[in-house]
Amino acid sequence: MRKLIIFVAIFAVVAGLVSWKKIQGDHTSLLVNSDVVTEQVLSDSILASGNLIFNTQIQIRSEVTGIVTNVYVEEGQYVEQGQVLMQLDQTAFAADVANYQAAVNAQRIEIEQAVEVNRDFQRRLKLKRKLYLQQLVGEDDVQRLQSQANIARIKVKAANERLNQNLATLAYAQ
């Protein structure tokens, strides 16, 4: 009975606090801004940073770096589209082309090697399968060799892709 009285007293205090808070209330008002809906045109805008240069003046930069050997125009001189402005030393470019050609040649050799390794695995796999049919080797041996043959085939494809990349680099350098 005593617990019930304590429980009712606590409940009454809590209910009283809640009621008192509701009676006091929070009389702050909420400010709402409104506007009339109208049809308007949206315009695209792009934010960018940089320098504004007049159409009559253009900065020219080379796509490649090198040593200038000849300059065919003077500063401020009018030029036409396609006109040669300067010549760069070809020594560095020739060395780059030679390096790219060497990479292509090395990649072709790597492809030959990968193809031969693949052929060897295929030959060995064929032999293992015959031995497996005669129950002279286990299935595990055949599966292991099959995995190695698959890896060799993938290496041939990867080597061909690297050759294509090297050929593209060589073509760009030339």
JSON list of N, CA and C in Angstrom, two decimals, residues 139-174:
[
{"chain": "A", "resi": 139, "resn": "GLU", "atom": "N", "xyz": [43.54, -36.35, -60.57]},
{"chain": "A", "resi": 139, "resn": "GLU", "atom": "CA", "xyz": [42.78, -35.21, -61.09]},
{"chain": "A", "resi": 139, "resn": "GLU", "atom": "C", "xyz": [43.39, -33.89, -60.62]},
{"chain": "A", "resi": 140, "resn": "ASP", "atom": "N", "xyz": [43.96, -33.90, -59.43]},
{"chain": "A", "resi": 140, "resn": "ASP", "atom": "CA", "xyz": [44.58, -32.70, -58.88]},
{"chain": "A", "resi": 140, "resn": "ASP", "atom": "C", "xyz": [45.72, -32.21, -59.77]},
{"chain": "A", "resi": 141, "resn": "ASP", "atom": "N", "xyz": [46.52, -33.15, -60.29]},
{"chain": "A", "resi": 141, "resn": "ASP", "atom": "CA", "xyz": [47.62, -32.77, -61.20]},
{"chain": "A", "resi": 141, "resn": "ASP", "atom": "C", "xyz": [47.08, -32.11, -62.46]},
{"chain": "A", "resi": 142, "resn": "VAL", "atom": "N", "xyz": [46.01, -32.66, -63.00]},
{"chain": "A", "resi": 142, "resn": "VAL", "atom": "CA", "xyz": [45.41, -32.11, -64.22]},
{"chain": "A", "resi": 142, "resn": "VAL", "atom": "C", "xyz": [44.85, -30.71, -63.94]},
{"chain": "A", "resi": 143, "resn": "GLN", "atom": "N", "xyz": [44.16, -30.54, -62.82]},
{"chain": "A", "resi": 143, "resn": "GLN", "atom": "CA", "xyz": [43.58, -29.23, -62.49]},
{"chain": "A", "resi": 143, "resn": "GLN", "atom": "C", "xyz": [44.66, -28.18, -62.24]},
{"chain": "A", "resi": 144, "resn": "ARG", "atom": "N", "xyz": [45.74, -28.58, -61.57]},
{"chain": "A", "resi": 144, "resn": "ARG", "atom": "CA", "xyz": [46.84, -27.64, -61.32]},
{"chain": "A", "resi": 144, "resn": "ARG", "atom": "C", "xyz": [47.44, -27.17, -62.65]},
{"chain": "A", "resi": 145, "resn": "LEU", "atom": "N", "xyz": [47.67, -28.12, -63.56]},
{"chain": "A", "resi": 145, "resn": "LEU", "atom": "CA", "xyz": [48.24, -27.76, -64.86]},
{"chain": "A", "resi": 145, "resn": "LEU", "atom": "C", "xyz": [47.24, -26.93, -65.68]},
{"chain": "A", "resi": 146, "resn": "GLN", "atom": "N", "xyz": [45.94, -27.20, -65.54]},
{"chain": "A", "resi": 146, "resn": "GLN", "atom": "CA", "xyz": [44.92, -26.41, -66.22]},
{"chain": "A", "resi": 146, "resn": "GLN", "atom": "C", "xyz": [44.96, -24.96, -65.73]},
{"chain": "A", "resi": 147, "resn": "SER", "atom": "N", "xyz": [45.12, -24.76, -64.43]},
{"chain": "A", "resi": 147, "resn": "SER", "atom": "CA", "xyz": [45.22, -23.41, -63.87]},
{"chain": "A", "resi": 147, "resn": "SER", "atom": "C", "xyz": [46.45, -22.70, -64.41]},
{"chain": "A", "resi": 148, "resn": "GLN", "atom": "N", "xyz": [47.57, -23.40, -64.46]},
{"chain": "A", "resi": 148, "resn": "GLN", "atom": "CA", "xyz": [48.80, -22.79, -64.99]},
{"chain": "A", "resi": 148, "resn": "GLN", "atom": "C", "xyz": [48.64, -22.44, -66.46]},
{"chain": "A", "resi": 149, "resn": "ALA", "atom": "N", "xyz": [47.95, -23.29, -67.23]},
{"chain": "A", "resi": 149, "resn": "ALA", "atom": "CA", "xyz": [47.71, -23.00, -68.64]},
{"chain": "A", "resi": 149, "resn": "ALA", "atom": "C", "xyz": [46.81, -21.78, -68.79]},
{"chain": "A", "resi": 150, "resn": "ASN", "atom": "N", "xyz": [45.80, -21.65, -67.92]},
{"chain": "A", "resi": 150, "resn": "ASN", "atom": "CA", "xyz": [44.92, -20.47, -67.96]},
{"chain": "A", "resi": 150, "resn": "ASN", "atom": "C", "xyz": [45.70, -19.20, -67.66]},
{"chain": "A", "resi": 151, "resn": "ILE", "atom": "N", "xyz": [46.58, -19.27, -66.68]},
{"chain": "A", "resi": 151, "resn": "ILE", "atom": "CA", "xyz": [47.40, -18.11, -66.33]},
{"chain": "A", "resi": 151, "resn": "ILE", "atom": "C", "xyz": [48.31, -17.74, -67.49]},
{"chain": "A", "resi": 152, "resn": "ALA", "atom": "N", "xyz": [48.89, -18.74, -68.15]},
{"chain": "A", "resi": 152, "resn": "ALA", "atom": "CA", "xyz": [49.77, -18.47, -69.30]},
{"chain": "A", "resi": 152, "resn": "ALA", "atom": "C", "xyz": [48.99, -17.80, -70.43]},
{"chain": "A", "resi": 153, "resn": "ARG", "atom": "N", "xyz": [47.75, -18.23, -70.66]},
{"chain": "A", "resi": 153, "resn": "ARG", "atom": "CA", "xyz": [46.91, -17.63, -71.69]},
{"chain": "A", "resi": 153, "resn": "ARG", "atom": "C", "xyz": [46.60, -16.17, -71.35]},
{"chain": "A", "resi": 154, "resn": "ILE", "atom": "N", "xyz": [46.33, -15.90, -70.08]},
{"chain": "A", "resi": 154, "resn": "ILE", "atom": "CA", "xyz": [46.05, -14.53, -69.64]},
{"chain": "A", "resi": 154, "resn": "ILE", "atom": "C", "xyz": [47.28, -13.66, -69.80]},
{"chain": "A", "resi": 155, "resn": "LYS", "atom": "N", "xyz": [48.45, -14.22, -69.53]},
{"chain": "A", "resi": 155, "resn": "LYS", "atom": "CA", "xyz": [49.70, -13.45, -69.68]},
{"chain": "A", "resi": 155, "resn": "LYS", "atom": "C", "xyz": [49.93, -13.07, -71.14]},
{"chain": "A", "resi": 156, "resn": "VAL", "atom": "N", "xyz": [49.54, -13.94, -72.07]},
{"chain": "A", "resi": 156, "resn": "VAL", "atom": "CA", "xyz": [49.66, -13.60, -73.49]},
{"chain": "A", "resi": 156, "resn": "VAL", "atom": "C", "xyz": [48.76, -12.41, -73.82]},
{"chain": "A", "resi": 157, "resn": "LYS", "atom": "N", "xyz": [47.52, -12.44, -73.32]},
{"chain": "A", "resi": 157, "resn": "LYS", "atom": "CA", "xyz": [46.59, -11.31, -73.56]},
{"chain": "A", "resi": 157, "resn": "LYS", "atom": "C", "xyz": [47.13, -10.02, -72.96]},
{"chain": "A", "resi": 158, "resn": "ALA", "atom": "N", "xyz": [47.65, -10.10, -71.73]},
{"chain": "A", "resi": 158, "resn": "ALA", "atom": "CA", "xyz": [48.19, -8.90, -71.08]},
{"chain": "A", "resi": 158, "resn": "ALA", "atom": "C", "xyz": [49.38, -8.35, -71.84]},
{"chain": "A", "resi": 159, "resn": "ALA", "atom": "N", "xyz": [50.24, -9.24, -72.33]},
{"chain": "A", "resi": 159, "resn": "ALA", "atom": "CA", "xyz": [51.41, -8.80, -73.09]},
{"chain": "A", "resi": 159, "resn": "ALA", "atom": "C", "xyz": [50.97, -8.12, -74.38]},
{"chain": "A", "resi": 160, "resn": "ASN", "atom": "N", "xyz": [49.93, -8.64, -75.02]},
{"chain": "A", "resi": 160, "resn": "ASN", "atom": "CA", "xyz": [49.41, -8.00, -76.24]},
{"chain": "A", "resi": 160, "resn": "ASN", "atom": "C", "xyz": [48.84, -6.62, -75.94]},
{"chain": "A", "resi": 161, "resn": "GLU", "atom": "N", "xyz": [48.17, -6.47, -74.82]},
{"chain": "A", "resi": 161, "resn": "GLU", "atom": "CA", "xyz": [47.63, -5.15, -74.44]},
{"chain": "A", "resi": 161, "resn": "GLU", "atom": "C", "xyz": [48.76, -4.15, -74.18]},
{"chain": "A", "resi": 162, "resn": "ARG", "atom": "N", "xyz": [49.82, -4.61, -73.50]},
{"chain": "A", "resi": 162, "resn": "ARG", "atom": "CA", "xyz": [50.96, -3.72, -73.26]},
{"chain": "A", "resi": 162, "resn": "ARG", "atom": "C", "xyz": [51.62, -3.33, -74.58]},
{"chain": "A", "resi": 163, "resn": "LEU", "atom": "N", "xyz": [51.66, -4.26, -75.54]},
{"chain": "A", "resi": 163, "resn": "LEU", "atom": "CA", "xyz": [52.20, -3.93, -76.86]},
{"chain": "A", "resi": 163, "resn": "LEU", "atom": "C", "xyz": [51.35, -2.85, -77.52]},
{"chain": "A", "resi": 164, "resn": "ASN", "atom": "N", "xyz": [50.04, -2.97, -77.44]},
{"chain": "A", "resi": 164, "resn": "ASN", "atom": "CA", "xyz": [49.16, -1.94, -78.02]},
{"chain": "A", "resi": 164, "resn": "ASN", "atom": "C", "xyz": [49.40, -0.58, -77.38]},
{"chain": "A", "resi": 165, "resn": "GLN", "atom": "N", "xyz": [49.58, -0.55, -76.07]},
{"chain": "A", "resi": 165, "resn": "GLN", "atom": "CA", "xyz": [49.86, 0.71, -75.38]},
{"chain": "A", "resi": 165, "resn": "GLN", "atom": "C", "xyz": [51.20, 1.28, -75.84]},
{"chain": "A", "resi": 166, "resn": "ASN", "atom": "N", "xyz": [52.21, 0.42, -75.94]},
{"chain": "A", "resi": 166, "resn": "ASN", "atom": "CA", "xyz": [53.53, 0.89, -76.38]},
{"chain": "A", "resi": 166, "resn": "ASN", "atom": "C", "xyz": [53.48, 1.39, -77.82]},
{"chain": "A", "resi": 167, "resn": "LEU", "atom": "N", "xyz": [52.72, 0.71, -78.68]},
{"chain": "A", "resi": 167, "resn": "LEU", "atom": "CA", "xyz": [52.58, 1.17, -80.07]},
{"chain": "A", "resi": 167, "resn": "LEU", "atom": "C", "xyz": [51.89, 2.53, -80.14]},
{"chain": "A", "resi": 168, "resn": "ALA", "atom": "N", "xyz": [50.89, 2.74, -79.30]},
{"chain": "A", "resi": 168, "resn": "ALA", "atom": "CA", "xyz": [50.20, 4.04, -79.28]},
{"chain": "A", "resi": 168, "resn": "ALA", "atom": "C", "xyz": [51.15, 5.14, -78.80]},
{"chain": "A", "resi": 169, "resn": "THR", "atom": "N", "xyz": [51.94, 4.84, -77.79]},
{"chain": "A", "resi": 169, "resn": "THR", "atom": "CA", "xyz": [52.91, 5.82, -77.29]},
{"chain": "A", "resi": 169, "resn": "THR", "atom": "C", "xyz": [53.94, 6.14, -78.36]},
{"chain": "A", "resi": 170, "resn": "LEU", "atom": "N", "xyz": [54.41, 5.11, -79.07]},
{"chain": "A", "resi": 170, "resn": "LEU", "atom": "CA", "xyz": [55.38, 5.31, -80.15]},
{"chain": "A", "resi": 170, "resn": "LEU", "atom": "C", "xyz": [54.78, 6.16, -81.26]},
{"chain": "A", "resi": 171, "resn": "ALA", "atom": "N", "xyz": [53.55, 5.87, -81.65]},
{"chain": "A", "resi": 171, "resn": "ALA", "atom": "CA", "xyz": [52.90, 6.64, -82.72]},
{"chain": "A", "resi": 171, "resn": "ALA", "atom": "C", "xyz": [52.75, 8.11, -82.32]},
{"chain": "A", "resi": 172, "resn": "TYR", "atom": "N", "xyz": [52.41, 8.36, -81.05]},
{"chain": "A", "resi": 172, "resn": "TYR", "atom": "CA", "xyz": [52.28, 9.74, -80.58]},
{"chain": "A", "resi": 172, "resn": "TYR", "atom": "C", "xyz": [53.63, 10.45, -80.60]},
{"chain": "A", "resi": 173, "resn": "ALA", "atom": "N", "xyz": [54.68, 9.73, -80.21]},
{"chain": "A", "resi": 173, "resn": "ALA", "atom": "CA", "xyz": [56.02, 10.34, -80.16]},
{"chain": "A", "resi": 173, "resn": "ALA", "atom": "C", "xyz": [56.56, 10.64, -81.55]},
{"chain": "A", "resi": 174, "resn": "GLN", "atom": "N", "xyz": [56.15, 9.83, -82.53]},
{"chain": "A", "resi": 174, "resn": "GLN", "atom": "CA", "xyz": [56.65, 10.06, -83.89]},
{"chain": "A", "resi": 174, "resn": "GLN", "atom": "C", "xyz": [55.93, 11.24, -84.50]}
]
